[in-house]
PDB file of C-alpha atoms in Angstrom:
ATOM      1  CA  UNK A   2    -102.197  72.462  12.313  1.00 56.00           C
ATOM      2  CA  UNK A   3    -100.589  72.041  15.414  1.00 49.00           C
ATOM      3  CA  UNK A   4    -103.862  69.739  16.551  1.00 54.00           C
ATOM      4  CA  UNK A   5    -103.740  67.996  13.385  1.00 51.00           C
ATOM      5  CA  UNK A   6     -99.876  66.902  14.025  1.00 52.00           C
ATOM      6  CA  UNK A   7    -100.722  66.055  17.698  1.00 54.00           C
ATOM      7  CA  UNK A   8    -103.449  63.733  16.494  1.00 46.00           C
ATOM      8  CA  UNK A   9    -101.178  61.521  13.903  1.00 52.00           C
ATOM      9  CA  UNK A  10     -98.443  61.821  16.684  1.00 46.00           C
ATOM     10  CA  UNK A  11    -100.984  59.521  19.090  1.00 47.00           C
ATOM     11  CA  UNK A  12    -102.716  57.560  16.482  1.00 51.00           C
ATOM     12  CA  UNK A  13     -98.881  56.363  15.128  1.00 43.00           C
ATOM     13  CA  UNK A  14     -98.205  55.781  18.798  1.00 46.00           C
ATOM     14  CA  UNK A  15    -101.238  53.369  20.000  1.00 50.00           C
ATOM     15  CA  UNK A  16    -100.841  52.126  16.353  1.00 50.00           C
ATOM     16  CA  UNK A  17     -97.263  50.962  17.352  1.00 49.00           C
ATOM     17  CA  UNK A  18     -98.867  49.508  20.609  1.00 47.00           C
ATOM     18  CA  UNK A  19    -101.309  47.684  18.674  1.00 50.00           C
ATOM     19  CA  UNK A  20     -98.631  46.139  16.462  1.00 46.00           C
ATOM     20  CA  UNK A  21     -96.136  45.318  19.428  1.00 52.00           C
ATOM     21  CA  UNK A  22     -98.739  44.132  21.545  1.00 58.00           C
ATOM     22  CA  UNK A  23    -101.553  43.002  19.700  1.00 55.00           C
ATOM     23  CA  UNK A  24    -102.055  39.338  21.421  1.00 61.00           C
ATOM     24  CA  UNK A  25    -102.092  40.981  24.844  1.00 60.00           C
ATOM     25  CA  UNK A  26    -105.056  42.942  23.707  1.00 62.00           C
ATOM     26  CA  UNK A  27    -106.509  40.453  21.670  1.00 63.00           C
ATOM     27  CA  UNK A  28    -106.580  37.622  24.751  1.00 56.00           C
ATOM     28  CA  UNK A  29    -107.484  40.328  27.298  1.00 60.00           C
ATOM     29  CA  UNK A  30    -110.495  41.633  25.172  1.00 63.00           C
ATOM     30  CA  UNK A  31    -111.573  37.709  24.567  1.00 68.00           C
ATOM     31  CA  UNK A  32    -110.950  37.003  28.445  1.00 58.00           C
ATOM     32  CA  UNK A  33    -113.109  40.112  29.671  1.00 63.00           C
ATOM     33  CA  UNK A  34    -116.029  38.685  27.364  1.00 66.00           C
ATOM     34  CA  UNK A  35    -115.555  35.399  28.320  1.00 71.00           C
ATOM     35  CA  UNK A  36    -115.137  35.971  32.123  1.00 66.00           C
ATOM     36  CA  UNK A  37    -115.814  39.449  32.838  1.00 68.00           C
ATOM     37  CA  UNK A  38    -112.890  41.270  34.915  1.00 65.00           C
ATOM     38  CA  UNK A  39    -111.307  38.121  35.785  1.00 66.00           C
ATOM     39  CA  UNK A  40    -111.507  36.857  32.308  1.00 58.00           C
ATOM     40  CA  UNK A  41    -109.785  39.739  30.885  1.00 55.00           C
ATOM     41  CA  UNK A  42    -106.689  39.428  33.222  1.00 54.00           C
ATOM     42  CA  UNK A  43    -106.563  35.794  32.850  1.00 62.00           C
ATOM     43  CA  UNK A  44    -106.375  36.780  28.762  1.00 56.00           C
ATOM     44  CA  UNK A  45    -103.679  39.549  29.813  1.00 57.00           C
ATOM     45  CA  UNK A  46    -101.599  37.339  31.546  1.00 61.00           C
ATOM     46  CA  UNK A  47    -101.783  34.320  28.627  1.00 63.00           C
ATOM     47  CA  UNK A  48    -100.597  37.436  26.546  1.00 59.00           C
ATOM     48  CA  UNK A  49     -97.497  38.583  28.326  1.00 56.00           C
ATOM     49  CA  UNK A  50     -96.417  34.414  28.457  1.00 59.00           C
ATOM     50  CA  UNK A  51     -96.939  33.772  24.691  1.00 52.00           C
ATOM     51  CA  UNK A  52     -94.918  37.255  23.887  1.00 56.00           C
ATOM     52  CA  UNK A  53     -92.142  36.554  26.234  1.00 53.00           C
ATOM     53  CA  UNK A  54     -91.909  33.212  25.043  1.00 47.00           C
ATOM     54  CA  UNK A  55     -91.491  34.373  21.423  1.00 45.00           C
ATOM     55  CA  UNK A  56     -89.105  36.727  21.833  1.00 40.00           C
ATOM     56  CA  UNK A  57     -87.050  34.305  24.226  1.00 41.00           C
ATOM     57  CA  UNK A  58     -87.157  31.819  21.243  1.00 35.00           C
ATOM     58  CA  UNK A  59     -85.528  34.597  19.056  1.00 35.00           C
ATOM     59  CA  UNK A  60     -82.875  35.276  21.083  1.00 36.00           C
ATOM     60  CA  UNK A  61     -82.172  31.520  21.667  1.00 33.00           C
ATOM     61  CA  UNK A  62     -82.037  31.007  17.653  1.00 31.00           C
ATOM     62  CA  UNK A  63     -79.977  33.883  17.084  1.00 32.00           C
ATOM     63  CA  UNK A  64     -77.418  32.612  19.819  1.00 36.00           C
ATOM     64  CA  UNK A  65     -77.702  29.065  18.167  1.00 29.00           C
ATOM     65  CA  UNK A  66     -76.508  30.644  14.639  1.00 27.00           C
ATOM     66  CA  UNK A  67     -73.897  32.808  16.333  1.00 34.00           C
ATOM     67  CA  UNK A  68     -72.406  29.226  17.976  1.00 37.00           C
ATOM     68  CA  UNK A  69     -72.543  27.582  14.890  1.00 30.00           C
ATOM     69  CA  UNK A  70     -70.743  30.227  12.769  1.00 34.00           C
ATOM     70  CA  UNK A  71     -68.143  30.201  15.070  1.00 38.00           C
ATOM     71  CA  UNK A  72     -67.611  26.905  14.963  1.00 34.00           C
ATOM     72  CA  UNK A  73     -68.059  26.599  11.422  1.00 35.00           C
ATOM     73  CA  UNK A  74     -65.175  29.397  11.414  1.00 39.00           C
ATOM     74  CA  UNK A  75     -62.847  27.574  14.251  1.00 43.00           C
ATOM     75  CA  UNK A  76     -62.997  24.329  12.510  1.00 47.00           C
ATOM     76  CA  UNK A  77     -62.128  25.435   8.892  1.00 61.00           C
ATOM     77  CA  UNK A  78     -58.284  25.533   9.649  1.00 82.00           C
ATOM     78  CA  UNK A  79     -57.771  21.463   9.877  1.00 91.00           C
ATOM     79  CA  UNK A  80     -54.987  19.666   8.321  1.00 92.00           C
ATOM     80  CA  UNK A  81     -57.164  18.840   5.359  1.00 93.00           C
ATOM     81  CA  UNK A  82     -58.066  22.346   4.453  1.00 94.00           C
ATOM     82  CA  UNK A  83     -54.566  22.827   4.372  1.00 94.00           C
ATOM     83  CA  UNK A  84     -53.786  20.418   2.273  1.00 94.00           C
ATOM     84  CA  UNK A  85     -53.572  22.431  -1.328  1.00 95.00           C
ATOM     85  CA  UNK A  86     -51.226  24.884   0.581  1.00 95.00           C
ATOM     86  CA  UNK A  87     -49.365  21.885   1.996  1.00 95.00           C
ATOM     87  CA  UNK A  88     -48.838  20.465  -1.731  1.00 95.00           C
ATOM     88  CA  UNK A  89     -47.802  23.818  -2.839  1.00 96.00           C
ATOM     89  CA  UNK A  90     -45.185  24.666  -0.785  1.00 95.00           C
ATOM     90  CA  UNK A  91     -44.040  21.115  -0.947  1.00 94.00           C
ATOM     91  CA  UNK A  92     -44.240  21.204  -4.562  1.00 94.00           C
ATOM     92  CA  UNK A  93     -41.241  24.307  -4.491  1.00 94.00           C
ATOM     93  CA  UNK A  94     -39.476  22.814  -1.616  1.00 92.00           C
ATOM     94  CA  UNK A  95     -38.302  19.882  -3.981  1.00 91.00           C
ATOM     95  CA  UNK A  96     -38.681  22.176  -7.649  1.00 90.00           C
ATOM     96  CA  UNK A  97     -37.877  19.848 -10.253  1.00 85.00           C
ATOM     97  CA  UNK A  98     -36.568  17.586  -8.951  1.00 84.00           C
ATOM     98  CA  UNK A  99     -34.103  18.797  -6.588  1.00 86.00           C
ATOM     99  CA  UNK A 100     -33.423  16.483  -3.016  1.00 87.00           C
ATOM    100  CA  UNK A 101     -36.005  16.218  -0.804  1.00 88.00           C
ATOM    101  CA  UNK A 102     -33.307  16.706   2.344  1.00 87.00           C
ATOM    102  CA  UNK A 103     -35.019  16.540   5.574  1.00 85.00           C
ATOM    103  CA  UNK A 104     -34.146  20.283   5.859  1.00 83.00           C
ATOM    104  CA  UNK A 105     -36.432  20.927   3.546  1.00 88.00           C
ATOM    105  CA  UNK A 106     -39.185  18.071   4.921  1.00 89.00           C
ATOM    106  CA  UNK A 107     -38.276  19.642   8.772  1.00 86.00           C
ATOM    107  CA  UNK A 108     -38.908  23.226   6.859  1.00 87.00           C
ATOM    108  CA  UNK A 109     -42.461  22.323   5.356  1.00 90.00           C
ATOM    109  CA  UNK A 110     -43.372  20.289   8.643  1.00 88.00           C
ATOM    110  CA  UNK A 111     -42.571  22.884  10.823  1.00 86.00           C
ATOM    111  CA  UNK A 112     -45.397  25.348   8.954  1.00 86.00           C
ATOM    112  CA  UNK A 113     -47.843  23.318   9.353  1.00 89.00           C
ATOM    113  CA  UNK A 114     -47.743  20.437  12.110  1.00 86.00           C
ATOM    114  CA  UNK A 115     -49.376  22.558  14.284  1.00 85.00           C
ATOM    115  CA  UNK A 116     -53.021  22.159  12.891  1.00 88.00           C
ATOM    116  CA  UNK A 117     -52.175  18.713  13.497  1.00 89.00           C
ATOM    117  CA  UNK A 118     -54.649  17.426  16.301  1.00 89.00           C
ATOM    118  CA  UNK A 119     -54.626  14.056  16.612  1.00 91.00           C
ATOM    119  CA  UNK A 120     -52.102  10.971  15.496  1.00 92.00           C
ATOM    120  CA  UNK A 121     -54.372  10.506  12.341  1.00 94.00           C
ATOM    121  CA  UNK A 122     -53.273  14.532  10.759  1.00 93.00           C
ATOM    122  CA  UNK A 123     -49.701  13.747  11.739  1.00 92.00           C
ATOM    123  CA  UNK A 124     -49.880  10.491   9.130  1.00 93.00           C
ATOM    124  CA  UNK A 125     -52.242  12.932   6.670  1.00 94.00           C
ATOM    125  CA  UNK A 126     -49.193  15.249   6.915  1.00 94.00           C
ATOM    126  CA  UNK A 127     -46.819  12.704   6.698  1.00 92.00           C
ATOM    127  CA  UNK A 128     -47.947  10.998   3.576  1.00 93.00           C
ATOM    128  CA  UNK A 129     -48.547  14.011   1.202  1.00 93.00           C
ATOM    129  CA  UNK A 130     -45.382  15.277   2.368  1.00 91.00           C
ATOM    130  CA  UNK A 131     -44.276  11.762   0.716  1.00 89.00           C
ATOM    131  CA  UNK A 132     -45.738  12.296  -2.946  1.00 89.00           C
ATOM    132  CA  UNK A 133     -43.597  13.049  -5.471  1.00 86.00           C
ATOM    133  CA  UNK A 134     -46.397  14.593  -8.211  1.00 87.00           C
ATOM    134  CA  UNK A 135     -48.025  17.358  -6.187  1.00 90.00           C
ATOM    135  CA  UNK A 136     -50.329  18.469  -8.512  1.00 89.00           C
ATOM    136  CA  UNK A 137     -49.374  21.972  -8.806  1.00 91.00           C
ATOM    137  CA  UNK A 138     -52.234  23.117 -10.614  1.00 93.00           C
ATOM    138  CA  UNK A 139     -54.957  21.682  -9.361  1.00 94.00           C
ATOM    139  CA  UNK A 140     -54.080  22.700  -6.181  1.00 94.00           C
ATOM    140  CA  UNK A 141     -53.263  26.398  -6.919  1.00 95.00           C
ATOM    141  CA  UNK A 142     -56.702  25.916  -8.225  1.00 95.00           C
ATOM    142  CA  UNK A 143     -58.178  24.831  -4.832  1.00 94.00           C
ATOM    143  CA  UNK A 144     -56.633  27.672  -3.237  1.00 95.00           C
ATOM    144  CA  UNK A 145     -58.249  29.776  -5.282  1.00 95.00           C
ATOM    145  CA  UNK A 146     -61.418  28.186  -4.733  1.00 94.00           C
ATOM    146  CA  UNK A 147     -60.893  28.380  -0.859  1.00 91.00           C
ATOM    147  CA  UNK A 148     -61.751  32.576  -1.637  1.00 90.00           C
ATOM    148  CA  UNK A 149     -58.640  33.539   0.847  1.00 92.00           C
ATOM    149  CA  UNK A 150     -58.205  37.296   1.196  1.00 92.00           C
ATOM    150  CA  UNK A 151     -55.613  39.109  -0.452  1.00 94.00           C
ATOM    151  CA  UNK A 152     -53.092  38.914   2.566  1.00 92.00           C
ATOM    152  CA  UNK A 153     -53.612  35.008   2.943  1.00 91.00           C
ATOM    153  CA  UNK A 154     -52.942  34.651  -0.807  1.00 94.00           C
ATOM    154  CA  UNK A 155     -49.665  36.454  -0.222  1.00 94.00           C
ATOM    155  CA  UNK A 156     -48.320  34.654   2.908  1.00 92.00           C
ATOM    156  CA  UNK A 157     -48.631  31.577   0.930  1.00 94.00           C
ATOM    157  CA  UNK A 158     -46.936  33.451  -1.864  1.00 96.00           C
ATOM    158  CA  UNK A 159     -43.981  33.771   0.451  1.00 93.00           C
ATOM    159  CA  UNK A 160     -43.948  30.239   2.009  1.00 92.00           C
ATOM    160  CA  UNK A 161     -43.116  29.185  -1.679  1.00 95.00           C
ATOM    161  CA  UNK A 162     -40.661  31.432  -2.200  1.00 93.00           C
ATOM    162  CA  UNK A 163     -39.132  30.145   1.155  1.00 90.00           C
ATOM    163  CA  UNK A 164     -39.243  26.693   0.238  1.00 92.00           C
ATOM    164  CA  UNK A 165     -37.666  27.655  -3.502  1.00 92.00           C
ATOM    165  CA  UNK A 166     -35.232  29.808  -1.317  1.00 89.00           C
ATOM    166  CA  UNK A 167     -33.782  26.362  -0.046  1.00 88.00           C
ATOM    167  CA  UNK A 168     -32.870  24.522  -3.645  1.00 87.00           C
ATOM    168  CA  UNK A 169     -29.840  26.104  -5.314  1.00 80.00           C
ATOM    169  CA  UNK A 170     -31.086  28.331  -7.960  1.00 84.00           C
ATOM    170  CA  UNK A 171     -30.101  31.317  -9.774  1.00 85.00           C
ATOM    171  CA  UNK A 172     -31.839  34.876  -9.119  1.00 87.00           C
ATOM    172  CA  UNK A 173     -33.224  34.735 -12.837  1.00 89.00           C
ATOM    173  CA  UNK A 174     -34.884  31.056 -12.372  1.00 90.00           C
ATOM    174  CA  UNK A 175     -36.198  32.275  -8.919  1.00 91.00           C
ATOM    175  CA  UNK A 176     -37.662  35.273 -10.370  1.00 93.00           C
ATOM    176  CA  UNK A 177     -39.803  33.624 -13.333  1.00 94.00           C
ATOM    177  CA  UNK A 178     -40.742  30.967 -11.396  1.00 95.00           C
ATOM    178  CA  UNK A 179     -42.039  32.642  -8.616  1.00 95.00           C
ATOM    179  CA  UNK A 180     -43.457  35.752 -10.716  1.00 95.00           C
ATOM    180  CA  UNK A 181     -45.491  32.419 -12.992  1.00 96.00           C
ATOM    181  CA  UNK A 182     -46.803  31.409  -9.648  1.00 96.00           C
ATOM    182  CA  UNK A 183     -47.817  34.963  -8.585  1.00 96.00           C
ATOM    183  CA  UNK A 184     -49.531  35.405 -11.251  1.00 96.00           C
ATOM    184  CA  UNK A 185     -51.263  32.263 -11.087  1.00 96.00           C
ATOM    185  CA  UNK A 186     -52.187  33.088  -7.532  1.00 96.00           C
ATOM    186  CA  UNK A 187     -53.542  36.863  -9.050  1.00 96.00           C
ATOM    187  CA  UNK A 188     -51.348  38.704  -7.227  1.00 96.00           C
ATOM    188  CA  UNK A 189     -50.608  42.369  -7.979  1.00 95.00           C
ATOM    189  CA  UNK A 190     -46.705  42.541  -9.293  1.00 95.00           C
ATOM    190  CA  UNK A 191     -45.313  45.169  -6.937  1.00 94.00           C
ATOM    191  CA  UNK A 192     -46.376  43.014  -3.840  1.00 94.00           C
ATOM    192  CA  UNK A 193     -45.001  39.755  -5.407  1.00 94.00           C
ATOM    193  CA  UNK A 194     -41.979  41.664  -6.443  1.00 94.00           C
ATOM    194  CA  UNK A 195     -41.117  42.835  -3.209  1.00 92.00           C
ATOM    195  CA  UNK A 196     -41.290  39.958  -1.667  1.00 91.00           C
ATOM    196  CA  UNK A 197     -39.151  38.040  -4.726  1.00 91.00           C
ATOM    197  CA  UNK A 198     -36.317  41.276  -3.993  1.00 89.00           C
ATOM    198  CA  UNK A 199     -35.947  40.267  -0.489  1.00 86.00           C
ATOM    199  CA  UNK A 200     -35.018  36.677  -1.349  1.00 82.00           C
ATOM    200  CA  UNK A 201     -32.634  37.633  -3.849  1.00 77.00           C
ATOM    201  CA  UNK A 202     -30.946  40.690  -1.662  1.00 65.00           C
ATOM    202  CA  UNK A 203     -30.230  37.913   1.103  1.00 56.00           C
ATOM    203  CA  UNK A 204     -28.583  35.079  -1.428  1.00 56.00           C
ATOM    204  CA  UNK A 205     -26.735  38.163  -2.772  1.00 49.00           C
ATOM    205  CA  UNK A 206     -25.959  38.641   0.975  1.00 49.00           C
ATOM    206  CA  UNK A 207     -24.930  35.017   1.305  1.00 50.00           C
ATOM    207  CA  UNK A 208     -22.408  35.553  -1.656  1.00 41.00           C
ATOM    208  CA  UNK A 209     -20.892  38.650  -0.459  1.00 43.00           C
ATOM    209  CA  UNK A 210     -20.296  36.919   3.233  1.00 47.00           C
ATOM    210  CA  UNK A 211     -19.180  33.765   2.005  1.00 47.00           C
ATOM    211  CA  UNK A 212     -15.647  34.497   1.977  1.00 43.00           C
ATOM    212  CA  UNK A 213     -15.871  36.013   5.360  1.00 45.00           C
ATOM    213  CA  UNK A 214     -17.393  33.501   6.690  1.00 47.00           C
ATOM    214  CA  UNK A 215     -14.880  30.895   5.416  1.00 47.00           C
ATOM    215  CA  UNK A 216     -12.284  32.576   7.608  1.00 41.00           C
ATOM    216  CA  UNK A 217     -14.147  33.258  10.410  1.00 49.00           C
ATOM    217  CA  UNK A 218     -17.022  30.222  11.255  1.00 66.00           C
ATOM    218  CA  UNK A 219     -16.163  29.740  14.540  1.00 73.00           C
ATOM    219  CA  UNK A 220     -17.558  33.424  14.606  1.00 73.00           C
ATOM    220  CA  UNK A 221     -21.028  32.638  12.039  1.00 79.00           C
ATOM    221  CA  UNK A 222     -21.428  29.397  13.929  1.00 83.00           C
ATOM    222  CA  UNK A 223     -21.359  31.060  17.597  1.00 84.00           C
ATOM    223  CA  UNK A 224     -24.140  34.018  16.101  1.00 85.00           C
ATOM    224  CA  UNK A 225     -26.433  31.209  14.750  1.00 86.00           C
ATOM    225  CA  UNK A 226     -26.450  28.992  18.397  1.00 86.00           C
ATOM    226  CA  UNK A 227     -27.120  32.954  19.660  1.00 88.00           C
ATOM    227  CA  UNK A 228     -30.257  33.325  16.688  1.00 88.00           C
ATOM    228  CA  UNK A 229     -31.230  29.986  17.661  1.00 89.00           C
ATOM    229  CA  UNK A 230     -30.970  30.827  21.816  1.00 90.00           C
ATOM    230  CA  UNK A 231     -29.464  27.562  22.043  1.00 89.00           C
ATOM    231  CA  UNK A 232     -26.114  26.705  23.784  1.00 88.00           C
ATOM    232  CA  UNK A 233     -23.357  25.518  21.424  1.00 86.00           C
ATOM    233  CA  UNK A 234     -23.337  22.186  23.367  1.00 87.00           C
ATOM    234  CA  UNK A 235     -26.856  21.401  22.306  1.00 89.00           C
ATOM    235  CA  UNK A 236     -27.357  18.618  19.851  1.00 90.00           C
ATOM    236  CA  UNK A 237     -28.887  18.073  16.705  1.00 87.00           C
ATOM    237  CA  UNK A 238     -32.035  17.433  18.080  1.00 89.00           C
ATOM    238  CA  UNK A 239     -32.009  20.406  20.313  1.00 90.00           C
ATOM    239  CA  UNK A 240     -31.283  22.661  17.517  1.00 89.00           C
ATOM    240  CA  UNK A 241     -33.892  21.172  15.093  1.00 86.00           C
ATOM    241  CA  UNK A 242     -36.500  21.534  17.928  1.00 88.00           C
ATOM    242  CA  UNK A 243     -35.248  25.395  19.688  1.00 89.00           C
ATOM    243  CA  UNK A 244     -36.234  26.281  15.340  1.00 88.00           C
ATOM    244  CA  UNK A 245     -39.256  25.109  15.058  1.00 85.00           C
ATOM    245  CA  UNK A 246     -40.377  26.745  18.256  1.00 87.00           C
ATOM    246  CA  UNK A 247     -38.465  30.267  17.113  1.00 86.00           C
ATOM    247  CA  UNK A 248     -39.769  29.379  13.458  1.00 83.00           C
ATOM    248  CA  UNK A 249     -43.582  29.067  14.369  1.00 81.00           C
ATOM    249  CA  UNK A 250     -43.465  32.432  16.264  1.00 81.00           C
ATOM    250  CA  UNK A 251     -42.564  34.659  12.702  1.00 78.00           C
ATOM    251  CA  UNK A 252     -45.684  32.191  11.039  1.00 69.00           C
ATOM    252  CA  UNK A 253     -48.569  34.399   9.435  1.00 64.00           C
ATOM    253  CA  UNK A 254     -50.974  33.086  11.309  1.00 63.00           C
ATOM    254  CA  UNK A 255     -49.499  33.683  14.891  1.00 70.00           C
ATOM    255  CA  UNK A 256     -49.278  37.809  14.045  1.00 74.00           C
ATOM    256  CA  UNK A 257     -52.690  38.387  12.311  1.00 74.00           C
ATOM    257  CA  UNK A 258     -52.298  42.224  12.693  1.00 81.00           C
ATOM    258  CA  UNK A 259     -48.953  42.638  11.767  1.00 79.00           C
ATOM    259  CA  UNK A 260     -47.827  45.628   9.477  1.00 82.00           C
ATOM    260  CA  UNK A 261     -46.837  45.008   5.651  1.00 77.00           C
ATOM    261  CA  UNK A 262     -43.253  46.356   7.435  1.00 79.00           C
ATOM    262  CA  UNK A 263     -43.641  43.777  10.218  1.00 82.00           C
ATOM    263  CA  UNK A 264     -44.718  40.848   7.827  1.00 77.00           C
ATOM    264  CA  UNK A 265     -41.398  41.765   5.653  1.00 78.00           C
ATOM    265  CA  UNK A 266     -39.117  41.368   9.221  1.00 81.00           C
ATOM    266  CA  UNK A 267     -41.122  38.369   9.589  1.00 80.00           C
ATOM    267  CA  UNK A 268     -40.186  36.879   6.698  1.00 79.00           C
ATOM    268  CA  UNK A 269     -35.876  37.813   7.125  1.00 80.00           C
ATOM    269  CA  UNK A 270     -36.382  36.098  10.411  1.00 83.00           C
ATOM    270  CA  UNK A 271     -37.519  32.977   8.934  1.00 82.00           C
ATOM    271  CA  UNK A 272     -34.324  33.128   6.378  1.00 82.00           C
ATOM    272  CA  UNK A 273     -32.175  34.262   9.241  1.00 84.00           C
ATOM    273  CA  UNK A 274     -33.246  31.034  11.493  1.00 86.00           C
ATOM    274  CA  UNK A 275     -33.432  28.344   8.561  1.00 84.00           C
ATOM    275  CA  UNK A 276     -30.092  29.621   7.729  1.00 84.00           C
ATOM    276  CA  UNK A 277     -28.897  29.381  11.124  1.00 87.00           C
ATOM    277  CA  UNK A 278     -29.963  26.173  11.909  1.00 87.00           C
ATOM    278  CA  UNK A 279     -28.570  24.815   8.569  1.00 84.00           C
ATOM    279  CA  UNK A 280     -25.295  26.276   9.601  1.00 85.00           C
ATOM    280  CA  UNK A 281     -25.111  24.187  13.157  1.00 88.00           C
ATOM    281  CA  UNK A 282     -26.822  20.885  11.723  1.00 85.00           C
ATOM    282  CA  UNK A 283     -23.998  21.171   9.112  1.00 82.00           C
ATOM    283  CA  UNK A 284     -21.425  21.693  11.624  1.00 82.00           C
ATOM    284  CA  UNK A 285     -22.743  18.883  14.181  1.00 84.00           C
ATOM    285  CA  UNK A 286     -22.658  16.123  11.277  1.00 79.00           C
ATOM    286  CA  UNK A 287     -19.284  16.729  10.139  1.00 75.00           C
ATOM    287  CA  UNK A 288     -17.860  17.403  13.676  1.00 67.00           C
TER     288      UNK A 288
END
């Protein structure tokens, strides 16, 4: 019984060698038949060369495929690829004929202009923002066809919620509009409702603090300057520039490994930055 196992093991071993090095064995045998020992050596060398060439070819092919895949992934996020998302966010920034103010334009631009790699990309982005009809259903269909992961779709929803927040809508209206969008994006209710509630809470805080801010506007203004990290002598251009730099740090793409709690904090920071910038700009325009 033991000898039978040993014989089988040896047979399998030599069969494996035969399969792996059949070209070397075959060419060595042919060389020996034709040229004797010298021919066998020549056949062995040729067999080694042929086998090593095949292995090298496999490695090169694999490496080329990986590079192609990497380039394909890196080239996906272009301004053209983001077009449906840009249209969607723009739609909610000027929802139902709300004024398309410079504040809203700057908000949308600040979210996406980092993906502009050329002057043509900036023109393309600017032309999208100028459009009056963003064909929302077509944009939603395009986003769904991109087959993004769930977290990315949720981030798109957050951007739209933040854009809608820039309008003077009641909590009830925001609830209806955003819930409709979330369902069309196939989001889970407890996920999208948490985001909606976050913006509702901020709106209520704004309302509760409005009287205090009216009586202590200088304090609120100083806090806004501190939030943006600029001097109280900064120009409007400097304020907007500081806002854009800070808002980009809160962008989902800059924090791909953030937890749910961290993403919520980033959303709150984005809202605070937006409010700080708006307060300072209004102050500068009326001073």
